[in-house]
Amino acid sequence: EYIANKFGKNHLPDSARIFKKKVKGAQEAHEAIRPTSVHREPAAMKSHLTPDQFKVYDLVWKRMVASQMAAALFDSTTVDILAASGKNKYLFRATSSTLAFPGFLALYSEGRDEEENGDRKSALPELAQGDALDLVKLFPEQHFTKPPPRYTEATLIKALEENGIGRPSTYAPILSTIQDREYVDKEKGQFKPKEMGFVVTDLMADHFPEIVDTGFTARMEEKLDEISTGEIEWVPALKAFYDVFAVEVDKAYTDMPKVKAAAEPTDEVCEKCGNPMVIKRGRYGRFLACSNFPACKNARPIRTEIDINCPKCGGKLVERRTNKRKRTFYGCSNYPDCDFATWEKPLSVPCPECGGLLIPKGEMAKCAKCKYQGSIEELKEKEKEPVPA
């Protein structure tokens, strides 16, 4: 009723649209987050929400309504152009599509990678069969076969779904784990495998071939589902897996070679002997060590500057970790001459009253210099506002 009144009856599908999971064996997510009423339009709710809350509500509301609207219709055109040069003949093909009926696009349109990269197909002019066309310009280009694109977060999750690996509640931990363990780096939104990732993959494939097989993971998820529905008993199911797995682990302990990750070169110089410093991995993570080890045993933690100045001495703030519990905190790079430190990462936006450092406290921010307190979301929104000329 809402769609018919707002957009017209032609924007209604023939019947209610009901969606089912696309991939066999894909795990179900939790119940969807949806507005309690279609009549609570984003514009009416804006005054009751923070800027970030409004953005999420606007997206969810539009997606919900669009999911029950008619499909968009496009007119597709394909033109074959025959060209000749002497005895040589060439066939060129051009394609184009134009929106004939907007359907759900009247309300909601997802961003697409190809559109963001400027690959939209431009509309073709009116043409008739037998028309003679003039060659205005020729662009000689050479193309090579490209490897498949690297995974992004979205395409990796899609691949997990298609292979029946994991479930919605485990997708986020999977993405964070492969980065935390330095199996991959994230560059421009794409995952790039690191040396550690190659080493672990090779070792796992050699010593646990059944475990790293995508079919095994999907079968295990199926077993877990059967246990949850009471179709099979959990003790025999887990015992059947563990009896084989325990033998493979024992065998790997004796057969798997110990591999040391190669040290990563850096531009830093050892302050004790003048040799280059390298990044090594230890029990508590990565650290800087002298490349002249064992002759020089100089080592120190990796300091990550956060491009914020210390409110006490003006030096750069760096990210550090405590020795025992390995808890992250932020301190002055001039330590021990300056003892400023805070558990929370300071905001990049300065205090609007005194220009001092703002420290997050929940959803609020407090100034380290004066008594100012303000909403973090409002401060970030103000930072985005254009500066008047």
Short mmCIF file of C-alpha atoms in Angstrom, two decimals:
data_model
loop_
_atom_site.label_atom_id
_atom_site.label_comp_id
_atom_site.label_asym_id
_atom_site.label_seq_id
_atom_site.Cartn_x
_atom_site.Cartn_y
_atom_site.Cartn_z
CA GLU A 1 0.00 0.00 0.00
CA TYR A 2 2.80 2.43 0.93
CA ILE A 3 4.71 1.74 -2.32
CA ALA A 4 1.57 2.10 -4.45
CA ASN A 5 0.67 5.44 -2.85
CA LYS A 6 4.21 6.81 -2.90
CA PHE A 7 5.52 5.59 -6.26
CA GLY A 8 2.49 4.29 -8.14
CA LYS A 9 1.00 0.82 -8.65
CA ASN A 10 3.39 0.12 -11.54
CA HIS A 11 6.23 0.00 -8.96
CA LEU A 12 4.62 -2.98 -7.22
CA PRO A 13 5.71 -6.53 -8.20
CA ASP A 14 3.09 -9.09 -9.25
CA SER A 15 3.39 -10.76 -5.86
CA ALA A 16 5.22 -10.16 -2.57
CA ARG A 17 8.95 -10.75 -2.99
CA ILE A 18 10.30 -13.48 -0.70
CA PHE A 19 14.05 -14.09 -0.61
CA LYS A 20 15.75 -17.38 0.15
CA LYS A 21 19.42 -18.10 0.71
CA LYS A 22 21.24 -18.22 -2.62
CA VAL A 23 23.84 -20.86 -1.84
CA LYS A 24 23.11 -24.39 -0.70
CA GLY A 25 24.64 -24.98 2.73
CA ALA A 26 25.06 -21.27 3.45
CA GLN A 27 24.59 -20.52 7.13
CA GLU A 28 21.64 -18.43 8.24
CA ALA A 29 22.32 -15.05 9.82
CA HIS A 30 20.53 -13.56 12.78
CA GLU A 31 17.13 -11.99 12.23
CA ALA A 32 17.38 -8.92 9.98
CA ILE A 33 17.43 -5.40 11.40
CA ARG A 34 14.40 -3.63 9.95
CA PRO A 35 12.30 -0.55 10.79
CA THR A 36 9.22 -1.29 12.89
CA SER A 37 7.02 0.62 10.43
CA VAL A 38 7.42 1.58 6.78
CA HIS A 39 5.67 4.87 7.61
CA ARG A 40 8.59 5.97 9.81
CA GLU A 41 10.37 7.66 6.92
CA PRO A 42 14.00 8.75 7.42
CA ALA A 43 13.13 12.45 7.09
CA ALA A 44 10.64 12.16 9.97
CA MET A 45 13.17 10.34 12.18
CA LYS A 46 16.18 12.57 11.48
CA SER A 47 15.64 14.92 14.43
CA HIS A 48 15.59 11.96 16.83
CA LEU A 49 18.88 10.44 15.63
CA THR A 50 22.58 11.30 15.65
CA PRO A 51 24.17 11.90 12.20
CA ASP A 52 25.65 8.39 12.08
CA GLN A 53 22.44 6.77 13.32
CA PHE A 54 20.48 8.62 10.63
CA LYS A 55 22.82 7.38 7.88
CA VAL A 56 22.33 3.77 9.01
CA TYR A 57 18.54 4.15 9.41
CA ASP A 58 18.22 5.82 5.99
CA LEU A 59 20.14 2.95 4.37
CA VAL A 60 18.20 0.19 6.18
CA TRP A 61 14.78 1.81 5.54
CA LYS A 62 15.44 2.34 1.83
CA ARG A 63 16.81 -1.18 1.38
CA MET A 64 13.78 -2.67 3.13
CA VAL A 65 11.24 -0.77 0.99
CA ALA A 66 13.21 -1.33 -2.24
CA SER A 67 13.28 -5.09 -1.60
CA GLN A 68 9.48 -5.14 -2.10
CA MET A 69 9.38 -2.96 -5.24
CA ALA A 70 9.27 -4.03 -8.88
CA ALA A 71 12.49 -4.78 -10.74
CA ALA A 72 14.17 -2.12 -12.88
CA LEU A 73 13.97 -2.58 -16.66
CA PHE A 74 16.73 -1.68 -19.13
CA ASP A 75 16.75 -1.44 -22.92
CA SER A 76 19.90 -3.11 -24.22
CA THR A 77 21.36 -2.30 -27.64
CA THR A 78 24.11 -4.18 -29.48
CA VAL A 79 25.61 -2.79 -32.70
CA ASP A 80 27.93 -4.76 -35.00
CA ILE A 81 30.14 -2.54 -37.18
CA LEU A 82 31.90 -3.98 -40.21
CA ALA A 83 35.09 -2.22 -41.34
CA ALA A 84 37.52 -3.07 -44.13
CA SER A 85 41.04 -2.10 -45.11
CA GLY A 86 42.13 -3.61 -48.42
CA LYS A 87 41.51 -7.35 -48.20
CA ASN A 88 41.29 -7.28 -44.39
CA LYS A 89 37.88 -7.13 -42.76
CA TYR A 90 37.22 -6.27 -39.11
CA LEU A 91 34.16 -6.64 -36.93
CA PHE A 92 33.62 -4.25 -34.02
CA ARG A 93 30.84 -4.57 -31.47
CA ALA A 94 29.42 -1.83 -29.25
CA THR A 95 26.84 -2.35 -26.51
CA SER A 96 24.75 0.08 -24.52
CA SER A 97 21.88 -0.03 -22.02
CA THR A 98 19.43 2.67 -21.04
CA LEU A 99 17.00 2.69 -18.12
CA ALA A 100 13.46 2.12 -19.41
CA PHE A 101 11.65 1.74 -16.05
CA PRO A 102 13.32 2.62 -12.71
CA GLY A 103 11.44 0.18 -10.45
CA PHE A 104 13.25 -0.05 -7.10
CA LEU A 105 15.99 2.26 -8.43
CA ALA A 106 13.54 5.12 -7.93
CA LEU A 107 14.34 4.74 -4.22
CA TYR A 108 17.57 2.81 -3.75
CA SER A 109 20.69 2.22 -5.81
CA GLU A 110 23.74 0.33 -4.60
CA GLY A 111 27.19 1.67 -5.46
CA ARG A 112 29.00 -0.60 -7.91
CA ASP A 113 32.74 -1.00 -8.34
CA GLU A 114 32.60 -0.67 -12.12
CA GLU A 115 30.60 2.57 -11.87
CA GLU A 116 33.01 3.99 -9.30
CA ASN A 117 35.91 3.21 -11.64
CA GLY A 118 34.25 5.16 -14.45
CA ASP A 119 33.31 2.10 -16.52
CA ARG A 120 29.68 3.03 -17.19
CA LYS A 121 28.66 2.32 -20.76
CA SER A 122 27.71 5.52 -22.60
CA ALA A 123 24.51 5.53 -24.66
CA LEU A 124 24.80 4.82 -28.38
CA PRO A 125 23.38 7.26 -30.95
CA GLU A 126 20.35 6.39 -33.10
CA LEU A 127 21.53 3.96 -35.79
CA ALA A 128 19.84 2.05 -38.59
CA GLN A 129 20.95 -1.09 -40.43
CA GLY A 130 23.20 -0.20 -43.38
CA ASP A 131 24.27 3.23 -42.03
CA ALA A 132 27.75 4.28 -43.11
CA LEU A 133 29.90 5.42 -40.20
CA ASP A 134 32.95 7.66 -40.30
CA LEU A 135 36.14 6.72 -38.45
CA VAL A 136 36.70 9.78 -36.27
CA LYS A 137 39.62 8.47 -34.23
CA LEU A 138 41.50 5.21 -33.72
CA PHE A 139 42.92 4.22 -30.34
CA PRO A 140 45.55 1.47 -30.73
CA GLU A 141 45.76 -0.35 -27.39
CA GLN A 142 47.43 -3.58 -26.34
CA HIS A 143 45.81 -5.70 -23.63
CA PHE A 144 47.18 -8.65 -21.72
CA THR A 145 45.36 -11.35 -19.81
CA LYS A 146 45.05 -10.22 -16.20
CA PRO A 147 45.08 -12.52 -13.18
CA PRO A 148 41.88 -12.74 -11.12
CA PRO A 149 41.46 -9.66 -8.90
CA ARG A 150 42.56 -9.95 -5.28
CA TYR A 151 39.91 -10.54 -2.65
CA THR A 152 38.26 -7.60 -0.94
CA GLU A 153 36.30 -8.04 2.30
CA ALA A 154 33.07 -8.34 0.29
CA THR A 155 34.37 -10.84 -2.30
CA LEU A 156 36.10 -12.96 0.36
CA ILE A 157 32.87 -13.21 2.37
CA LYS A 158 31.04 -14.13 -0.83
CA ALA A 159 33.60 -16.89 -1.50
CA LEU A 160 33.16 -18.19 2.06
CA GLU A 161 29.39 -18.29 1.56
CA GLU A 162 29.67 -20.08 -1.80
CA ASN A 163 31.92 -22.75 -0.27
CA GLY A 164 29.78 -23.15 2.86
CA ILE A 165 32.61 -22.00 5.11
CA GLY A 166 31.79 -20.31 8.40
CA ARG A 167 28.62 -18.43 9.18
CA PRO A 168 27.71 -14.72 9.43
CA SER A 169 28.81 -14.55 13.06
CA THR A 170 32.33 -15.80 12.16
CA TYR A 171 33.00 -13.76 9.00
CA ALA A 172 34.26 -10.68 10.90
CA PRO A 173 36.66 -12.73 13.13
CA ILE A 174 38.01 -14.50 10.03
CA LEU A 175 38.80 -11.16 8.35
CA SER A 176 40.48 -9.76 11.46
CA THR A 177 42.44 -12.97 12.22
CA ILE A 178 44.14 -13.20 8.82
CA GLN A 179 45.32 -9.60 9.28
CA ASP A 180 46.26 -9.86 12.98
CA ARG A 181 48.41 -12.92 12.27
CA GLU A 182 50.02 -11.12 9.32
CA TYR A 183 48.88 -13.65 6.74
CA VAL A 184 47.74 -10.76 4.55
CA ASP A 185 48.11 -7.00 4.18
CA LYS A 186 45.25 -4.75 3.16
CA GLU A 187 46.16 -2.39 0.33
CA LYS A 188 43.55 -0.12 -1.25
CA GLY A 189 40.78 -2.35 0.05
CA GLN A 190 42.33 -5.57 -1.32
CA PHE A 191 44.00 -8.41 0.60
CA LYS A 192 47.59 -9.05 -0.45
CA PRO A 193 49.20 -12.28 0.86
CA LYS A 194 52.37 -11.90 2.95
CA GLU A 195 55.28 -14.28 3.42
CA MET A 196 53.77 -15.60 6.65
CA GLY A 197 50.56 -16.45 4.78
CA PHE A 198 52.42 -18.42 2.10
CA VAL A 199 54.46 -20.32 4.72
CA VAL A 200 51.44 -21.26 6.85
CA THR A 201 49.39 -22.27 3.79
CA ASP A 202 52.16 -24.55 2.48
CA LEU A 203 52.71 -26.19 5.87
CA MET A 204 48.99 -26.71 6.48
CA ALA A 205 48.48 -28.16 2.99
CA ASP A 206 51.39 -30.59 3.52
CA HIS A 207 50.45 -31.78 7.02
CA PHE A 208 46.68 -31.19 7.31
CA PRO A 209 45.36 -31.63 3.74
CA GLU A 210 41.88 -32.70 4.87
CA ILE A 211 41.52 -29.82 7.35
CA VAL A 212 42.35 -27.05 4.87
CA ASP A 213 40.15 -28.59 2.16
CA THR A 214 37.10 -26.36 1.65
CA GLY A 215 34.91 -29.45 1.45
CA PHE A 216 35.93 -30.47 4.98
CA THR A 217 34.89 -27.14 6.47
CA ALA A 218 31.53 -27.27 4.70
CA ARG A 219 30.98 -30.86 5.90
CA MET A 220 31.86 -29.90 9.46
CA GLU A 221 29.35 -27.01 9.35
CA GLU A 222 26.75 -29.52 8.13
CA LYS A 223 27.55 -31.83 11.05
CA LEU A 224 27.18 -28.96 13.51
CA ASP A 225 23.78 -28.13 12.03
CA GLU A 226 22.73 -31.77 12.38
CA ILE A 227 23.86 -31.71 16.02
CA SER A 228 21.87 -28.50 16.69
CA THR A 229 18.70 -30.06 15.22
CA GLY A 230 19.17 -33.31 17.17
CA GLU A 231 19.69 -35.49 14.09
CA ILE A 232 23.00 -36.85 15.41
CA GLU A 233 24.69 -37.05 18.83
CA TRP A 234 27.49 -34.55 19.42
CA VAL A 235 29.89 -36.88 21.29
CA PRO A 236 30.25 -39.53 18.53
CA ALA A 237 30.44 -36.82 15.85
CA LEU A 238 33.27 -34.93 17.57
CA LYS A 239 35.06 -38.16 18.53
CA ALA A 240 35.11 -39.28 14.89
CA PHE A 241 36.81 -36.00 13.98
CA TYR A 242 39.17 -35.76 16.95
CA ASP A 243 40.52 -39.33 16.76
CA VAL A 244 41.87 -38.62 13.26
CA PHE A 245 42.89 -35.03 14.01
CA ALA A 246 44.89 -35.96 17.15
CA VAL A 247 47.00 -38.42 15.13
CA GLU A 248 47.70 -35.76 12.48
CA VAL A 249 48.74 -33.21 15.15
CA ASP A 250 51.16 -35.66 16.77
CA LYS A 251 52.64 -36.46 13.36
CA ALA A 252 52.99 -32.77 12.52
CA TYR A 253 54.87 -32.11 15.78
CA THR A 254 57.59 -34.51 14.69
CA ASP A 255 57.55 -34.03 10.91
CA MET A 256 56.77 -30.34 10.41
CA PRO A 257 59.94 -28.26 9.92
CA LYS A 258 60.53 -25.18 12.05
CA VAL A 259 60.36 -22.10 9.87
CA LYS A 260 61.69 -18.74 10.92
CA ALA A 261 60.14 -15.74 9.21
CA ALA A 262 62.66 -13.58 7.39
CA ALA A 263 63.52 -10.25 9.00
CA GLU A 264 61.96 -7.22 7.33
CA PRO A 265 64.40 -4.40 6.42
CA THR A 266 63.73 -0.84 7.65
CA ASP A 267 65.21 2.63 7.10
CA GLU A 268 66.14 2.94 10.78
CA VAL A 269 69.74 2.76 11.98
CA CYS A 270 70.97 1.09 15.16
CA GLU A 271 71.98 3.81 17.62
CA LYS A 272 74.62 1.51 19.18
CA CYS A 273 76.59 0.19 16.19
CA GLY A 274 75.24 2.03 13.13
CA ASN A 275 73.99 -1.07 11.29
CA PRO A 276 70.45 -1.19 9.81
CA MET A 277 67.59 -2.17 12.10
CA VAL A 278 65.23 -4.96 10.97
CA ILE A 279 61.77 -6.08 12.06
CA LYS A 280 61.68 -9.50 13.73
CA ARG A 281 58.89 -11.51 15.33
CA GLY A 282 59.02 -12.66 18.90
CA ARG A 283 56.76 -14.15 21.51
CA TYR A 284 54.86 -10.91 21.95
CA GLY A 285 54.73 -9.79 18.33
CA ARG A 286 56.98 -7.71 16.08
CA PHE A 287 59.93 -5.66 17.33
CA LEU A 288 62.99 -3.82 16.01
CA ALA A 289 66.38 -5.53 16.30
CA CYS A 290 69.86 -4.83 15.04
CA SER A 291 70.80 -6.71 11.85
CA ASN A 292 74.28 -7.24 13.37
CA PHE A 293 72.90 -9.69 15.97
CA PRO A 294 74.44 -11.49 17.88
CA ALA A 295 77.42 -9.09 17.83
CA CYS A 296 74.98 -6.29 18.68
CA LYS A 297 71.93 -7.19 20.80
CA ASN A 298 70.18 -3.84 20.53
CA ALA A 299 66.39 -4.23 20.30
CA ARG A 300 63.37 -2.04 20.99
CA PRO A 301 59.62 -1.97 20.40
CA ILE A 302 58.20 -0.65 17.14
CA ARG A 303 56.86 2.83 17.69
CA THR A 304 53.88 3.85 15.58
CA GLU A 305 53.38 7.61 15.40
CA ILE A 306 49.74 8.73 15.27
CA ASP A 307 50.37 12.24 13.85
CA ILE A 308 49.11 14.00 16.99
CA ASN A 309 51.29 16.28 19.09
CA CYS A 310 51.86 15.80 22.81
CA PRO A 311 49.95 18.43 24.86
CA LYS A 312 52.84 18.67 27.37
CA CYS A 313 55.97 19.10 25.25
CA GLY A 314 54.80 19.22 21.63
CA GLY A 315 56.50 15.95 20.64
CA LYS A 316 54.78 13.28 18.56
CA LEU A 317 52.49 10.79 20.29
CA VAL A 318 53.24 7.12 19.62
CA GLU A 319 51.34 3.89 20.11
CA ARG A 320 52.90 1.65 22.77
CA ARG A 321 52.10 -1.59 24.62
CA THR A 322 52.53 -2.46 28.29
CA ASN A 323 55.18 -5.09 29.08
CA LYS A 324 53.05 -7.59 30.98
CA ARG A 325 49.47 -7.51 29.70
CA LYS A 326 50.37 -6.09 26.26
CA ARG A 327 47.64 -3.48 26.56
CA THR A 328 47.85 -0.63 24.03
CA PHE A 329 48.30 2.95 25.23
CA TYR A 330 49.49 6.24 23.74
CA GLY A 331 52.48 8.12 25.09
CA CYS A 332 54.96 10.85 24.17
CA SER A 333 57.87 9.96 21.87
CA ASN A 334 60.13 12.01 24.17
CA TYR A 335 59.69 9.58 27.08
CA PRO A 336 61.30 9.47 29.69
CA ASP A 337 61.83 13.26 29.41
CA CYS A 338 58.04 13.64 29.00
CA ASP A 339 55.66 11.30 30.87
CA PHE A 340 52.36 12.10 29.12
CA ALA A 341 50.28 8.95 28.45
CA THR A 342 46.66 7.98 27.90
CA TRP A 343 44.84 4.66 27.44
CA GLU A 344 42.46 6.09 24.82
CA LYS A 345 43.61 7.23 21.37
CA PRO A 346 43.26 11.05 21.24
CA LEU A 347 41.04 12.60 18.58
CA SER A 348 42.66 14.32 15.61
CA VAL A 349 40.24 17.25 15.95
CA PRO A 350 41.40 19.88 18.52
CA CYS A 351 39.34 21.27 21.38
CA PRO A 352 37.01 23.95 19.95
CA GLU A 353 37.55 26.18 23.01
CA CYS A 354 41.29 26.08 23.68
CA GLY A 355 42.81 23.99 20.87
CA GLY A 356 43.94 21.33 23.36
CA LEU A 357 43.99 17.54 23.03
CA LEU A 358 40.62 15.75 23.16
CA ILE A 359 40.52 12.33 24.89
CA PRO A 360 37.55 9.99 24.19
CA LYS A 361 35.44 8.93 27.18
CA GLY A 362 32.71 6.68 25.82
CA GLU A 363 30.62 8.74 23.37
CA MET A 364 32.00 12.00 24.77
CA ALA A 365 35.39 13.69 24.47
CA LYS A 366 37.16 15.60 27.25
CA CYS A 367 39.88 18.19 26.78
CA ALA A 368 43.20 17.42 28.48
CA LYS A 369 43.82 21.15 28.95
CA CYS A 370 40.52 22.85 29.81
CA LYS A 371 37.19 21.55 31.14
CA TYR A 372 35.48 21.23 27.75
CA GLN A 373 33.30 18.16 27.05
CA GLY A 374 31.47 17.41 23.80
CA SER A 375 29.93 14.68 21.67
CA ILE A 376 32.50 12.83 19.54
CA GLU A 377 30.04 12.46 16.64
CA GLU A 378 29.27 16.19 16.58
CA LEU A 379 32.97 17.06 16.70
CA LYS A 380 33.70 14.75 13.74
CA GLU A 381 30.80 16.23 11.77
CA LYS A 382 32.13 19.75 12.37
CA GLU A 383 35.58 18.64 11.18
CA LYS A 384 34.03 17.60 7.82
CA GLU A 385 32.36 21.00 7.31
CA PRO A 386 34.06 23.18 4.63
CA VAL A 387 36.08 26.12 5.86
CA PRO A 388 34.56 29.42 4.65
CA ALA A 389 36.68 31.42 2.20
#
